[in-house]
DNA sequence: TTAACTGCAAATCCTTTGCACGTTG
DNA sequence: CAACGTGCAAAGGATTTGCAGTTAA
């Protein structure tokens, strides 16, 4: 099911803005902020507004089309890949990356067992220095 | 080493406000927000200001006396227990709790191996429904 | 004594909201 | 055509900052 169908099936309308915003997000792997998405779209849609980006993201989050990330740098970042996985932010170049290979299901099961919570969400955020910046540092 | 000594050894002055703020934090296990600490202290220190709480927390964080938590509810929470451990927030009563028993060192080592980052910080935040609220729900 | 700290008020930054106009279904 | 969406501007809320008066060392 593509975004247009997903939106309609959840009772939302399909607009050029929503499609464009999703495409920006989907096309890159950089976990952009609302501002980054907005700047990216201004060229093509001169009337695009930041408010529309935020409103769209709220809908996308609600219907499971994006995951909102708190990476500890005072603004939300968005990920089109909504399966649970950890993220890393480089404190030097500020990039945010996905990390595969961690068994998040096991961690969540452990958390449920140890806490007796019914866990409904998780945010595994790491910060550090990325390989590129480490290399740059050693010169 | 107590807070007074720690502050002095790091070149900061020891003030009644700083001691009071630390004591509020240390005395309870509720991971309070700046606002909660401020409200808690107004009785005893009528002139206490929110700005002082924030400025104090910044210093405490810098010298390793507190850990700042992002629990996804739009405001920072503070934890006097700075050893790495996961936190849980109940989405119904909004409490934030510590969780012991997860091997965070192993997770961090896995993250470093898989990503090749030098990891300097981590934030393991879970949300869900706490045992009390689950019980309340089932009535 | 003096460098640091406090606390008020104002500023800042991200995000949300109100509303008139435009668009989708 | 009725409900929903857009985009501007203004509001909101957490946090930070400037600064004059106060305090720790």
Short mmCIF file of C-alpha atoms in Angstrom, two decimals, chain B residues 15-116:
data_model
loop_
_atom_site.label_atom_id
_atom_site.label_comp_id
_atom_site.label_asym_id
_atom_site.label_seq_id
_atom_site.Cartn_x
_atom_site.Cartn_y
_atom_site.Cartn_z
CA UNK B 15 25.50 28.23 47.65
CA UNK B 16 22.40 27.39 49.67
CA UNK B 17 20.42 27.18 46.43
CA UNK B 18 22.73 24.57 44.91
CA UNK B 19 22.64 22.46 48.05
CA UNK B 20 18.87 22.73 48.28
CA UNK B 21 18.38 21.78 44.64
CA UNK B 22 20.65 18.80 44.98
CA UNK B 23 18.85 17.66 48.11
CA UNK B 24 15.45 17.80 46.42
CA UNK B 25 16.78 15.72 43.57
CA UNK B 26 18.62 13.26 45.77
CA UNK B 27 15.80 12.83 48.22
CA UNK B 28 13.23 11.54 45.80
CA UNK B 29 13.23 8.96 43.07
CA UNK B 30 10.79 10.68 40.78
CA UNK B 31 13.14 12.13 38.16
CA UNK B 32 11.68 15.60 38.50
CA UNK B 33 11.53 18.32 35.86
CA UNK B 34 13.02 21.76 36.51
CA UNK B 35 9.53 23.04 37.20
CA UNK B 36 8.89 20.30 39.78
CA UNK B 37 12.12 21.10 41.60
CA UNK B 38 11.29 24.79 41.53
CA UNK B 39 7.79 24.28 42.94
CA UNK B 40 9.19 22.00 45.60
CA UNK B 41 11.63 24.68 46.76
CA UNK B 42 9.40 27.76 46.64
CA UNK B 43 8.01 27.05 50.11
CA UNK B 44 11.42 27.01 51.73
CA UNK B 45 13.09 29.54 49.41
CA UNK B 46 10.44 32.07 48.35
CA UNK B 47 12.88 33.90 46.09
CA UNK B 48 14.07 30.77 44.28
CA UNK B 49 13.82 31.15 40.52
CA UNK B 50 13.39 28.68 37.70
CA UNK B 51 16.43 30.20 35.99
CA UNK B 52 18.58 29.22 38.93
CA UNK B 53 17.33 25.66 38.73
CA UNK B 54 18.26 25.49 35.06
CA UNK B 55 21.67 27.10 35.57
CA UNK B 56 22.40 24.78 38.45
CA UNK B 57 21.42 21.72 36.48
CA UNK B 58 23.72 22.72 33.69
CA UNK B 59 26.63 22.83 36.12
CA UNK B 60 25.60 19.60 37.81
CA UNK B 61 25.44 17.87 34.46
CA UNK B 62 28.84 19.20 33.43
CA UNK B 63 30.56 17.94 36.57
CA UNK B 64 28.76 14.62 36.55
CA UNK B 65 26.36 15.16 39.45
CA UNK B 66 23.23 14.57 37.38
CA UNK B 67 22.14 12.93 34.17
CA UNK B 68 19.61 14.76 31.98
CA UNK B 69 16.86 12.52 30.62
CA UNK B 70 14.82 12.98 27.45
CA UNK B 71 11.73 10.95 28.05
CA UNK B 72 9.77 12.26 25.12
CA UNK B 73 7.43 14.54 27.03
CA UNK B 74 8.82 17.91 25.98
CA UNK B 75 10.76 18.69 29.11
CA UNK B 76 13.99 17.48 30.62
CA UNK B 77 14.03 15.31 33.69
CA UNK B 78 16.95 14.97 36.04
CA UNK B 79 18.44 11.89 37.67
CA UNK B 80 21.01 12.00 40.48
CA UNK B 81 21.99 8.44 39.62
CA UNK B 82 24.45 8.96 36.78
CA UNK B 83 25.37 5.36 36.10
CA UNK B 84 23.97 4.24 32.77
CA UNK B 85 20.58 2.63 33.12
CA UNK B 86 17.32 2.55 31.17
CA UNK B 87 14.23 4.53 32.14
CA UNK B 88 10.54 3.89 31.74
CA UNK B 89 7.80 6.47 31.48
CA UNK B 90 4.17 5.54 32.05
CA UNK B 91 2.07 7.19 29.37
CA UNK B 92 -0.93 7.27 31.68
CA UNK B 93 0.34 8.64 35.00
CA UNK B 94 3.52 10.09 33.49
CA UNK B 95 5.82 8.72 36.16
CA UNK B 96 9.42 8.01 35.21
CA UNK B 97 11.24 5.08 36.78
CA UNK B 98 14.69 3.55 36.74
CA UNK B 99 15.20 0.06 35.47
CA UNK B 100 17.96 -2.15 36.77
CA UNK B 101 18.99 -5.49 35.37
CA UNK B 102 19.65 -4.60 31.74
CA UNK B 103 23.26 -5.10 30.68
CA UNK B 104 23.83 -1.66 29.23
CA UNK B 105 27.56 -2.18 28.96
CA UNK B 106 27.01 -5.11 26.63
CA UNK B 107 24.56 -3.12 24.54
CA UNK B 108 27.01 -0.26 24.28
CA UNK B 109 29.82 -2.61 23.28
CA UNK B 110 27.58 -4.13 20.59
CA UNK B 111 26.73 -0.67 19.32
CA UNK B 112 30.40 0.30 19.14
CA UNK B 113 31.31 -2.90 17.32
CA UNK B 114 28.46 -2.65 14.82
CA UNK B 115 28.73 1.06 14.12
CA UNK B 116 32.44 1.79 14.59
#
